[in-house]
Every structure is written in C-alpha cells, then in structure tokens.
C-alpha cells in the first residue's frame, strides 16, 4: 500500500513550515502540498485524490470545501487557541486594533484571554468564503486603525484593501499531530479494508448463501451464492427492505421477535427448497441485526451423489458393514465373530472361501470396523489382469516408463490405499515374479513405481483372499512360502453356503424382496424351501442370488410349480454332493471347435462347480486373461 497524503496549506508560511519539517517525505512523494487557491477550493481536494493520496489535511475553508467532495478521509488541521494567541501577539507589535477573522469551525474564548491580550480585539466569524470579502471590506476605510489576523483568504483580501495583516500560523506540534493522525487513519482504513476484503472473499467463496439484515430489516450483506440462488444482483438488494425484495424470506424477521436461533429449518421458496440457519447479530448484548445462511437442498443431494459416485468409481470406499450380512446359522455367526476380532487388529490377513461366498463383503466389513475406516479401501482382482498390467496397477509408474505410459505417470493402488486397506482378491493367481515384489512391499513398507529411482513409504493394511488353499499352492511350487507366512498372520475361512443351511432361505427371501417391484412379502412353498436347503450350491451366495432373480422374472403370478420344476430340472438335484462334477477336469476342451453357445454354457457350469478361474483356464486350455475376456463378453456371472 502507498501511504501518500495530501495537504492544502492556507498560506505560503504554512507550506514552507511543513516543507522544512517533512523534507524527506516530500522528496519521496509521501506528502504532496498544494497552496490554497480561493478560486479552486472545490476542486483542489479532487485533484489531490487523482494524484493517489489516501488522506487529505486541510484548514478552515479548505477543510470545509474538501470534506464531502472526495472519497478519501479529510483531516482538519485545526486552528488552536495557541496559534491564535501567537498571531495576536505578533499583531500587537503593529500597534493597531486587532480584527480576528476565523471560520465558525474555530473556537476561541476571548473572555478567557482578554486580560493577556492588552489590545482591542474584534472577532469576526464566517461560514462560507463569499462572506470574507464583505467582512474585510468593512475595515477598508480604517487602514490606519486595524490589523487583520486570519487565515490565507482573509489575509489575501486584506492585502487587496491595503490593510495590515498577520497569518494565523500552525505550530510544529499541530502540524505533527495532524500528519501523524492522517497516516494512522490511512493505515487503519487499509487494515479495515483488508479485513473486509477477506470477509467478502470468504463469504463469496462459501457454498452457503448468506444474507444479513440490520435492525430495521434492511439487507446489509448479500454474498455471491445468494445472488445465484435468489436470482437478484447485489446492487439491487443492498439497503432495501427484505420484505420488499424477498417476501418469501420473512422467516428471517422471526429472529427479532423471538430472540432465538433457528437451525436446519426447511423452507420452501418459489422454485427451490432450502435448509436455513438463522442467527442474531449482537453488540453489547443488544440485537443489531440477523444473519441467515442457507443451502439449496436439491443441489446438496446432487453434490453428495456426485462425491459418492466418484469415490465408488475409484474403488476407495468400503460400502459393506457386518450388520449388512444376513446370518442365522451358528457356523457363520462364529465366522463373523472371528472376523470382528480380525477387524479390531491391524494385522495382515488372508480370507479363504469358495467363489461367491462373499470374501470382499467380509473384507469391506473388516475395514469399516478397523481404525482405518475413514481412510481409503482399495480392492483389486488379481485374476482379472495380466501380470504386467497388474504390476503397473499395484505399483504405479513414472512418465516414459514404457510405451503407452500416461503423461505425468500414475500412482499405484498401494499409494492410493495409503493410510487405509488394500484388498488383494484371488491372490493365489499372482505370478511368482510379482509375489516377490509383493513380499518386498510387505517387508519394507514401501513401494517403488515402475521406472522410478526412489521409494515411497507406505502405511497400508493388506487383506488378501483366495478361493483355494495356499499351502497346496506352495506344494505345487506356484506360491512362495515366505509370502504365505507374511500374509497369513491371521486367517479367516468363510464356510460355503451348503454348510450354513439356516442362512439359505433368509438370504433367498432377501433377494426376492430386493429384486421384486412390489412391497409385498413373497412367499415360497415348503417344497421349494426343502429343495433350496438341500442343494449343494457350488456357486454359493452368487448362485442363490441369480436363482432369486430368475424366480422374480419368470414366476409371473403363480410362482410355485413352474419355478420348482425349473430349479429341479436345471439346478437342484437331491443327489448333489460336495464332490459332484459335471465336467471331467482331466479332459481339455478346445473352444475353437465348439460354438459360442456351448462355450458359454461350459464356462458357466465350471464356475458353478466352485472351480477357480485358474482351474477353469487349465481345463479349457486357455490363458487366464483369455478366460476373463470370454467371461466379460458373455452372460456368465463374474466374480
């Protein structure tokens, strides 16, 4: 900020005195002095303002004609009693009667000083400069008898009439006080302006609309968000009565009546619904106004939906909790009790379970009960990606690390999960090469992006899942023993659906209710309950969910016999057991020699038998990635 002030000096003596006292400030341009010009008094203040001064000091008439005509503060360099007495003392030496001409802005108590003056003193006061000529002209014929004492204009006119005159000067102390006061005023106004700018910028930047009223119900504050919601510009509403502009906001005036605060009040306006918070403005326990902040509920809901969508899209949110899991069977209750204990700890854990048993649902529940519940939850299906792609997704990469690498690089899933939990589903399908890199992350608690030469420290909990025994994979030589023991600090085995029979019907009814368009409770026959309970469910809960969907879609009005026949023929056989197999897993099928329909049915059958994707790929004689592509391009249920 430029601390520049302007001074209108009434006479040359005052100007020279200031120049002597503040020589450096004048040279540096901090003080600009103009000599009072009686013909341009109305314009002098404006001219100084154009030169960039932040405050103006003026005296008598100069002060009167400057204040109110400029947009900067004007300081009155008052004519003090001592200044007047000093000038009278000088005038006494002339040996004539003294005529003191001062404006009505000056206060001089002649009676108090009469005994010290020893001369006849006549006091003439004026309000406007036009009166000065008339006053001085009265003494034109008394040149030998009077001396004029006054400011710049009275002395200038006295000279015109050949009258003796003495300027009323300003003491060094008066000048110093005026200039110091002007600078302090400039600094104070700048600080206030700075604070107001912060306040206005803050209010305009918040999501809430803010409207404030004074005690007369006039609008004194109205931010940009209020303009957007209420569709009226700030200039058209400020200092206007609230009820004249926004009668629908009359609830704000209730604060004056009941002297209370209203929080989260739902108000229906013309085209929007808002939630409003109204507060009283008080100074020294006196209510001076009321302030209301409000938001458009509709936009809040849209914003919340967008945030939720973005977080879910990135896979950083765990949606499920233990209370979302339907459980009636004691076997599953014991399993969840153990899962809760795992959740309370912060140890690396492996969750075992067949395909469709809900391993990720359990993993999300463990995360949500842990101390990391407010941090990210990142899930990745290790079987769904090729080795190279999985490595780049897990560890990230730097720009130029490989052909096609994104500009600027990309953070890996481990980085995104920092502070939270990463869930590695089907970890049994990870290659030995990648297992070694995972082991390093677990041991060192740090990760290095592909193509990078520095490590990134991590604080992340690892939950892994497998649909086959990792100890068996160790015996086969396809899983590292050291990684197994590093992962398996805690283990959780989720029982298949056939071993938690008491959960089958409640889960089935839950899906019937979920997929049905009616609110009525859908009943099923005892025969169907019996068949559902005694089926082996190789596809576990996923298969049960699919069956419930078919029940809803094809059941029409009478579900009963039709769905029982469908289930009986296509799905449920009393002789099913845990070791049943519809395909001889020792034979390989060449999918190129069969049509697409058979290909889809074979994959469907193998998956419903509870086989892992690795085993299915081996049986079909194709790679895991090829299998995944075929499943994505079919109607086969995907994990």
Coordinates of C-alpha atoms in Angstrom, one line a residue, residues 21-476:
X21 CA 9.6 19.6 8.9
X22 CA 9.0 16.8 6.4
X23 CA 11.6 17.4 3.8
X24 CA 12.4 13.7 3.2
X25 CA 8.7 12.6 3.0
X26 CA 8.0 15.3 0.4
X27 CA 11.0 14.3 -1.7
X28 CA 9.9 10.7 -1.6
X29 CA 6.4 11.6 -2.7
X30 CA 4.7 10.6 0.6
X31 CA 3.5 14.1 1.2
X32 CA 2.1 16.4 -1.5
X33 CA 1.5 20.0 -0.6
X34 CA -0.9 22.4 -2.5
X35 CA -1.3 26.1 -1.7
X36 CA -4.9 27.0 -1.1
X37 CA -6.4 28.7 -4.1
X38 CA -9.7 30.5 -3.3
X39 CA -10.8 30.2 -6.9
X40 CA -10.4 26.5 -7.0
X41 CA -11.2 25.4 -3.4
X42 CA -13.9 22.9 -4.5
X43 CA -11.5 21.2 -6.9
X44 CA -8.3 21.1 -5.0
X45 CA -9.2 18.0 -3.0
X46 CA -10.3 16.1 -6.1
X47 CA -7.0 16.9 -7.8
X48 CA -5.1 15.6 -4.9
X49 CA -7.2 12.4 -4.9
X50 CA -6.4 11.9 -8.5
X51 CA -2.7 12.0 -7.6
X52 CA -3.2 9.0 -5.4
X53 CA -3.3 10.5 -1.9
X54 CA -5.0 8.3 0.7
X55 CA -6.0 11.2 3.0
X56 CA -6.1 15.0 2.9
X57 CA -5.2 17.6 5.5
X58 CA -6.8 21.0 5.2
X59 CA -7.6 24.0 7.4
X60 CA -10.6 26.3 7.8
X61 CA -12.3 26.9 4.4
X62 CA -10.0 24.4 2.7
X63 CA -11.3 21.7 5.1
X64 CA -14.9 22.8 4.6
X65 CA -14.8 22.7 0.8
X66 CA -12.8 19.5 0.7
X67 CA -14.7 17.2 3.1
X68 CA -17.6 15.5 1.4
X69 CA -16.2 16.2 -2.1
X70 CA -13.7 13.4 -2.1
X71 CA -13.7 9.7 -1.4
X72 CA -10.7 9.7 1.0
X73 CA -10.8 10.9 4.6
X74 CA -10.1 14.6 5.3
X75 CA -8.3 15.7 8.5
X76 CA -8.9 19.1 9.9
X77 CA -5.6 21.0 10.8
X78 CA -7.4 23.0 13.5
X79 CA -6.5 26.5 14.4
X80 CA -5.7 26.1 18.0
X81 CA -6.0 28.8 20.7
X82 CA -2.2 28.9 21.0
X83 CA -2.0 29.5 17.2
X84 CA -4.4 32.4 17.5
X85 CA -2.7 33.9 20.6
X86 CA 0.7 33.7 18.9
X87 CA -0.7 35.6 15.9
X88 CA -2.3 38.2 18.1
X89 CA 1.0 38.7 19.9
X90 CA 2.6 39.4 16.6
X91 CA -0.2 41.8 15.5
X92 CA 0.1 43.8 18.8
X93 CA 3.5 44.9 17.7
X94 CA 1.8 46.9 14.9
X95 CA 0.0 49.0 17.5
X96 CA -3.5 48.9 16.0
X97 CA -6.8 47.4 16.9
X98 CA -6.9 43.7 16.0
X99 CA -9.7 42.2 13.8
X100 CA -9.6 38.4 14.2
X101 CA -11.4 36.7 11.2
X102 CA -11.9 33.0 11.7
X103 CA -14.4 30.4 10.5
X104 CA -17.2 29.0 12.6
X105 CA -15.1 25.8 12.8
X106 CA -12.7 27.5 15.2
X107 CA -13.4 28.0 18.9
X108 CA -11.7 30.9 20.6
X109 CA -12.8 32.1 24.1
X110 CA -11.8 35.8 24.0
X111 CA -13.1 36.4 27.5
X112 CA -10.7 33.9 29.0
X113 CA -7.7 35.6 27.4
X114 CA -8.8 39.2 27.3
X115 CA -6.6 40.3 30.2
X116 CA -3.5 39.0 28.4
X117 CA -4.1 40.5 25.0
X118 CA -3.8 44.2 26.1
X119 CA -5.3 45.3 22.8
X120 CA -8.8 45.9 21.5
X121 CA -9.9 42.7 19.7
X122 CA -12.8 42.4 17.3
X123 CA -13.8 38.8 16.4
X124 CA -15.5 38.2 13.0
X125 CA -16.7 34.7 12.0
X126 CA -17.7 33.4 8.6
X127 CA -19.2 30.2 7.3
X128 CA -18.7 30.5 3.5
X129 CA -15.7 32.1 1.7
X130 CA -18.0 34.5 0.0
X131 CA -18.7 36.2 3.4
X132 CA -15.0 37.0 3.9
X133 CA -14.8 39.8 1.3
X134 CA -17.8 41.5 2.9
X135 CA -16.2 41.3 6.4
X136 CA -12.8 42.6 5.3
X137 CA -14.3 45.4 3.2
X138 CA -15.9 46.9 6.3
X139 CA -12.5 47.9 7.6
X140 CA -11.1 49.2 4.3
X141 CA -11.5 52.8 5.4
X142 CA -9.7 52.1 8.7
X143 CA -6.3 51.2 7.3
X144 CA -4.5 53.2 10.0
X145 CA -6.5 51.8 12.8
X146 CA -6.8 48.0 12.3
X147 CA -4.8 44.9 11.5
X148 CA -6.4 41.8 10.1
X149 CA -5.5 38.4 11.7
X150 CA -6.7 35.3 9.9
X151 CA -6.1 32.5 7.5
X152 CA -5.0 32.6 3.9
X153 CA -8.1 34.0 2.3
X154 CA -8.8 36.8 4.9
X155 CA -5.1 37.9 4.6
X156 CA -5.2 37.8 0.8
X157 CA -8.3 40.1 0.7
X158 CA -6.8 42.3 3.4
X159 CA -3.8 42.8 1.2
X160 CA -6.2 43.7 -1.6
X161 CA -7.5 46.6 0.5
X162 CA -4.1 47.7 1.7
X163 CA -4.8 46.6 5.2
X164 CA -2.1 45.3 7.5
X165 CA -2.5 41.5 8.2
X166 CA -0.9 38.6 10.1
X167 CA -1.4 35.0 9.1
X168 CA -2.5 32.6 11.8
X169 CA 0.2 30.0 11.5
X170 CA 0.3 26.4 12.8
X171 CA 2.7 25.2 15.5
X172 CA 5.1 22.4 14.7
X173 CA 3.2 20.3 17.2
X174 CA -0.2 20.9 15.5
X175 CA 1.3 20.0 12.1
X176 CA 2.9 16.9 13.5
X177 CA -0.3 15.8 15.2
X178 CA -2.3 16.3 12.0
X179 CA 0.2 14.4 9.8
X180 CA 0.6 11.5 12.2
X181 CA -3.1 11.3 12.6
X182 CA -3.6 11.2 8.9
X183 CA -1.1 8.3 8.4
X184 CA -2.7 6.4 11.3
X185 CA -6.1 6.9 9.7
X186 CA -4.7 5.6 6.3
X187 CA -3.2 2.5 8.0
X188 CA -6.4 1.9 9.9
X189 CA -8.6 2.2 6.9
X190 CA -6.3 0.0 4.9
X191 CA -6.4 -2.7 7.6
X192 CA -10.2 -2.4 7.8
X193 CA -10.4 -2.6 4.0
X194 CA -8.1 -5.6 4.1
X195 CA -10.3 -7.4 6.7
X196 CA -13.5 -6.5 4.8
X197 CA -11.9 -7.9 1.6
X198 CA -11.1 -11.2 3.4
X199 CA -14.6 -11.3 4.8
X200 CA -16.2 -10.6 1.4
X201 CA -14.0 -13.1 -0.4
X202 CA -14.6 -15.7 2.2
X203 CA -18.4 -15.2 2.1
X204 CA -18.4 -15.2 -1.7
X205 CA -16.3 -18.4 -1.6
X206 CA -18.5 -20.5 0.7
X207 CA -21.2 -22.9 -0.5
X208 CA -23.8 -21.3 1.7
X209 CA -25.9 -18.3 0.6
X210 CA -25.6 -15.6 3.2
X211 CA -28.0 -12.7 3.8
X212 CA -27.8 -10.3 6.8
X213 CA -30.3 -7.6 7.9
X214 CA -29.9 -4.6 10.2
X215 CA -32.4 -3.9 13.0
X216 CA -34.7 -2.1 10.5
X217 CA -35.0 -5.2 8.3
X218 CA -32.7 -3.8 5.6
X219 CA -30.4 -6.0 3.7
X220 CA -26.8 -5.2 4.6
X221 CA -24.9 -8.3 3.4
X222 CA -25.7 -10.4 0.4
X223 CA -23.0 -12.8 -1.0
X224 CA -22.5 -14.3 -4.5
X225 CA -24.1 -17.6 -3.6
X226 CA -27.2 -15.7 -2.5
X227 CA -27.2 -14.0 -5.9
X228 CA -27.1 -17.4 -7.6
X229 CA -29.9 -18.9 -5.6
X230 CA -32.2 -15.9 -5.3
X231 CA -31.6 -14.6 -8.8
X232 CA -31.1 -10.9 -7.9
X233 CA -28.0 -8.8 -8.2
X234 CA -26.3 -7.4 -5.1
X235 CA -26.7 -3.8 -6.2
X236 CA -30.5 -4.1 -6.5
X237 CA -31.0 -5.5 -3.0
X238 CA -28.5 -3.9 -0.6
X239 CA -30.0 -1.3 1.8
X240 CA -33.5 -2.4 0.7
X241 CA -36.2 -3.7 3.0
X242 CA -36.2 -7.5 3.0
X243 CA -40.0 -7.8 2.6
X244 CA -39.9 -5.5 -0.4
X245 CA -37.4 -7.7 -2.2
X246 CA -37.7 -11.2 -0.8
X247 CA -41.1 -11.6 1.0
X248 CA -40.5 -15.3 1.0
X249 CA -37.6 -14.9 3.4
X250 CA -39.9 -13.4 6.1
X251 CA -38.8 -16.2 8.4
X252 CA -35.6 -14.2 9.0
X253 CA -37.6 -11.5 10.8
X254 CA -38.8 -14.0 13.3
X255 CA -35.4 -13.8 15.0
X256 CA -36.2 -10.2 16.0
X257 CA -39.4 -11.3 17.6
X258 CA -38.5 -14.4 19.5
X259 CA -34.8 -13.6 20.0
X260 CA -33.8 -17.1 19.2
X261 CA -31.6 -19.1 16.8
X262 CA -33.1 -21.4 14.2
X263 CA -31.0 -24.3 12.9
X264 CA -31.6 -26.5 9.9
X265 CA -35.0 -25.1 9.2
X266 CA -36.6 -26.4 5.9
X267 CA -38.1 -23.6 3.9
X268 CA -40.0 -23.9 0.6
X269 CA -39.2 -20.9 -1.7
X270 CA -40.7 -20.3 -5.1
X271 CA -38.6 -22.9 -7.1
X272 CA -36.2 -24.3 -4.6
X273 CA -36.2 -25.9 -1.1
X274 CA -33.6 -24.6 1.3
X275 CA -32.2 -25.5 4.7
X276 CA -31.6 -22.4 6.7
X277 CA -29.7 -21.4 9.8
X278 CA -30.6 -18.0 11.3
X279 CA -28.6 -16.2 14.0
X280 CA -28.9 -12.9 15.9
X281 CA -26.2 -10.2 15.5
X282 CA -25.5 -8.7 18.9
X283 CA -23.2 -5.9 20.1
X284 CA -23.0 -5.3 23.8
X285 CA -26.0 -7.7 24.3
X286 CA -28.1 -5.5 22.0
X287 CA -29.6 -7.1 18.9
X288 CA -28.5 -5.1 15.9
X289 CA -29.4 -7.5 13.1
X290 CA -29.9 -11.0 12.0
X291 CA -27.9 -13.3 9.7
X292 CA -29.1 -16.2 7.7
X293 CA -27.1 -18.9 5.9
X294 CA -28.9 -21.4 3.7
X295 CA -28.3 -24.0 1.0
X296 CA -30.3 -25.5 -1.8
X297 CA -31.2 -29.0 -0.6
X298 CA -31.6 -30.3 -4.2
X299 CA -28.0 -29.3 -5.1
X300 CA -26.7 -30.7 -1.9
X301 CA -28.2 -34.0 -2.8
X302 CA -26.7 -33.9 -6.2
X303 CA -23.3 -32.9 -4.8
X304 CA -23.4 -35.8 -2.3
X305 CA -24.4 -38.2 -5.1
X306 CA -21.5 -37.0 -7.3
X307 CA -19.0 -37.4 -4.5
X308 CA -20.3 -40.8 -3.6
X309 CA -20.2 -41.8 -7.3
X310 CA -16.6 -40.6 -7.7
X311 CA -15.4 -42.4 -4.6
X312 CA -17.1 -45.6 -5.6
X313 CA -15.9 -45.3 -9.1
X314 CA -12.3 -45.1 -7.8
X315 CA -12.9 -48.1 -5.5
X316 CA -11.8 -46.1 -2.5
X317 CA -14.9 -46.7 -0.3
X318 CA -15.9 -49.8 1.6
X319 CA -19.7 -50.0 1.3
X320 CA -20.5 -53.1 3.4
X321 CA -20.5 -53.5 7.2
X322 CA -21.0 -56.6 9.3
X323 CA -24.6 -55.6 10.0
X324 CA -25.3 -55.9 6.2
X325 CA -24.5 -59.6 6.3
X326 CA -27.5 -61.9 6.7
X327 CA -26.6 -64.6 9.2
X328 CA -28.7 -67.1 11.1
X329 CA -26.5 -70.2 11.1
X330 CA -24.2 -70.6 14.1
X331 CA -21.3 -71.6 11.8
X332 CA -21.5 -68.2 10.1
X333 CA -22.0 -66.4 13.4
X334 CA -18.8 -67.9 14.7
X335 CA -17.0 -66.9 11.5
X336 CA -18.2 -63.3 11.8
X337 CA -17.2 -63.1 15.4
X338 CA -13.7 -64.1 14.4
X339 CA -13.8 -61.5 11.6
X340 CA -14.7 -58.8 14.0
X341 CA -11.6 -59.7 16.1
X342 CA -9.5 -59.5 12.9
X343 CA -11.0 -56.1 12.1
X344 CA -10.1 -54.7 15.5
X345 CA -6.5 -55.7 14.9
X346 CA -4.3 -54.2 12.2
X347 CA -2.6 -57.4 11.1
X348 CA -2.3 -58.7 7.5
X349 CA -4.9 -61.4 7.0
X350 CA -6.0 -64.0 4.4
X351 CA -9.6 -64.7 3.8
X352 CA -10.4 -68.2 2.3
X353 CA -13.6 -69.1 0.7
X354 CA -15.1 -70.6 -2.4
X355 CA -16.2 -68.4 -5.3
X356 CA -19.4 -66.5 -4.4
X357 CA -19.1 -66.8 -0.6
X358 CA -18.7 -63.0 -0.1
X359 CA -15.0 -62.6 0.6
X360 CA -14.9 -59.0 -0.5
X361 CA -18.0 -58.2 1.6
X362 CA -16.2 -59.6 4.6
X363 CA -13.1 -57.6 3.7
X364 CA -15.0 -54.4 3.5
X365 CA -16.7 -55.1 6.8
X366 CA -13.3 -55.7 8.4
X367 CA -12.0 -52.4 7.1
X368 CA -15.1 -50.5 8.3
X369 CA -14.7 -51.8 11.9
X370 CA -11.0 -51.0 12.0
X371 CA -9.1 -47.8 13.0
X372 CA -8.6 -47.2 9.2
X373 CA -12.3 -47.0 8.5
X374 CA -12.1 -43.3 7.5
X375 CA -9.3 -44.0 5.1
X376 CA -9.4 -45.5 1.6
X377 CA -10.4 -49.1 0.8
X378 CA -8.9 -50.3 -2.5
X379 CA -9.9 -53.6 -4.0
X380 CA -8.2 -55.3 -6.9
X381 CA -9.0 -58.7 -8.5
X382 CA -5.6 -60.2 -9.2
X383 CA -7.0 -62.8 -11.6
X384 CA -8.6 -60.2 -13.8
X385 CA -5.3 -58.7 -15.0
X386 CA -2.3 -59.9 -16.9
X387 CA 1.0 -59.9 -14.9
X388 CA 2.4 -56.7 -16.5
X389 CA -0.9 -54.8 -16.1
X390 CA -1.4 -56.0 -12.5
X391 CA 2.2 -54.8 -11.7
X392 CA 1.6 -51.3 -13.1
X393 CA -1.8 -51.1 -11.4
X394 CA -0.4 -52.1 -8.0
X395 CA 2.9 -50.2 -8.0
X396 CA 2.2 -47.3 -10.5
X397 CA 4.7 -46.0 -13.0
X398 CA 6.6 -42.9 -14.0
X399 CA 6.2 -41.0 -17.2
X400 CA 8.0 -42.8 -20.0
X401 CA 8.4 -46.0 -18.1
X402 CA 7.1 -48.0 -21.0
X403 CA 5.3 -47.5 -24.3
X404 CA 1.9 -46.0 -23.7
X405 CA 2.7 -44.8 -20.2
X406 CA 0.4 -41.9 -19.2
X407 CA 2.0 -38.5 -19.3
X408 CA 2.9 -37.5 -15.8
X409 CA 2.9 -41.1 -14.6
X410 CA 0.3 -42.8 -12.5
X411 CA 0.1 -43.6 -8.8
X412 CA -0.4 -47.3 -8.0
X413 CA -3.2 -48.8 -5.9
X414 CA -0.8 -49.2 -2.9
X415 CA -0.3 -45.4 -3.0
X416 CA -4.0 -44.8 -3.3
X417 CA -4.6 -47.1 -0.3
X418 CA -2.1 -45.2 1.9
X419 CA -3.5 -45.0 5.4
X420 CA -6.2 -47.4 4.6
X421 CA -6.7 -51.0 3.4
X422 CA -5.9 -52.8 0.1
X423 CA -7.8 -56.0 -0.7
X424 CA -6.0 -58.4 -3.0
X425 CA -8.6 -60.8 -4.2
X426 CA -7.6 -64.2 -5.7
X427 CA -4.0 -63.6 -4.7
X428 CA -3.4 -67.3 -5.5
X429 CA -3.4 -66.4 -9.2
X430 CA -0.4 -63.9 -8.8
X431 CA 2.8 -65.0 -10.6
X432 CA 5.9 -65.9 -8.7
X433 CA 7.7 -62.9 -10.1
X434 CA 5.0 -60.5 -8.8
X435 CA 4.8 -62.4 -5.5
X436 CA 8.5 -61.4 -4.8
X437 CA 7.6 -57.7 -5.3
X438 CA 4.6 -58.0 -3.1
X439 CA 6.8 -59.6 -0.4
X440 CA 9.1 -56.6 -0.5
X441 CA 6.2 -54.2 -0.1
X442 CA 5.1 -56.2 3.0
X443 CA 8.6 -56.4 4.5
X444 CA 9.9 -52.9 3.7
X445 CA 6.5 -51.0 3.9
X446 CA 7.5 -49.0 0.8
X447 CA 6.8 -49.2 -2.9
X448 CA 8.7 -48.1 -6.0
X449 CA 6.9 -47.1 -9.2
X450 CA 7.9 -48.8 -12.4
X451 CA 10.7 -46.7 -14.0
X452 CA 11.4 -44.8 -10.8
X453 CA 14.6 -44.5 -8.8
X454 CA 13.1 -43.6 -5.4
X455 CA 10.8 -45.4 -2.9
X456 CA 7.5 -44.2 -1.5
X457 CA 6.9 -45.0 2.2
X458 CA 3.5 -46.7 2.9
X459 CA 1.1 -47.2 5.8
X460 CA -1.4 -49.7 4.5
X461 CA -3.1 -52.8 5.8
X462 CA -3.2 -55.8 3.4
X463 CA -6.2 -58.1 3.3
X464 CA -5.8 -61.0 0.8
X465 CA -8.3 -63.5 -0.4
X466 CA -8.0 -67.0 -2.0
X467 CA -10.5 -69.5 -3.3
X468 CA -8.1 -72.4 -2.8
X469 CA -5.6 -73.4 -0.2
X470 CA -2.3 -71.5 -0.4
X471 CA -0.5 -74.4 1.3
X472 CA -1.4 -76.6 -1.6
X473 CA -0.1 -73.9 -4.0
X474 CA 3.2 -74.0 -2.0
X475 CA 3.5 -77.7 -2.5
X476 CA 2.8 -77.3 -6.2

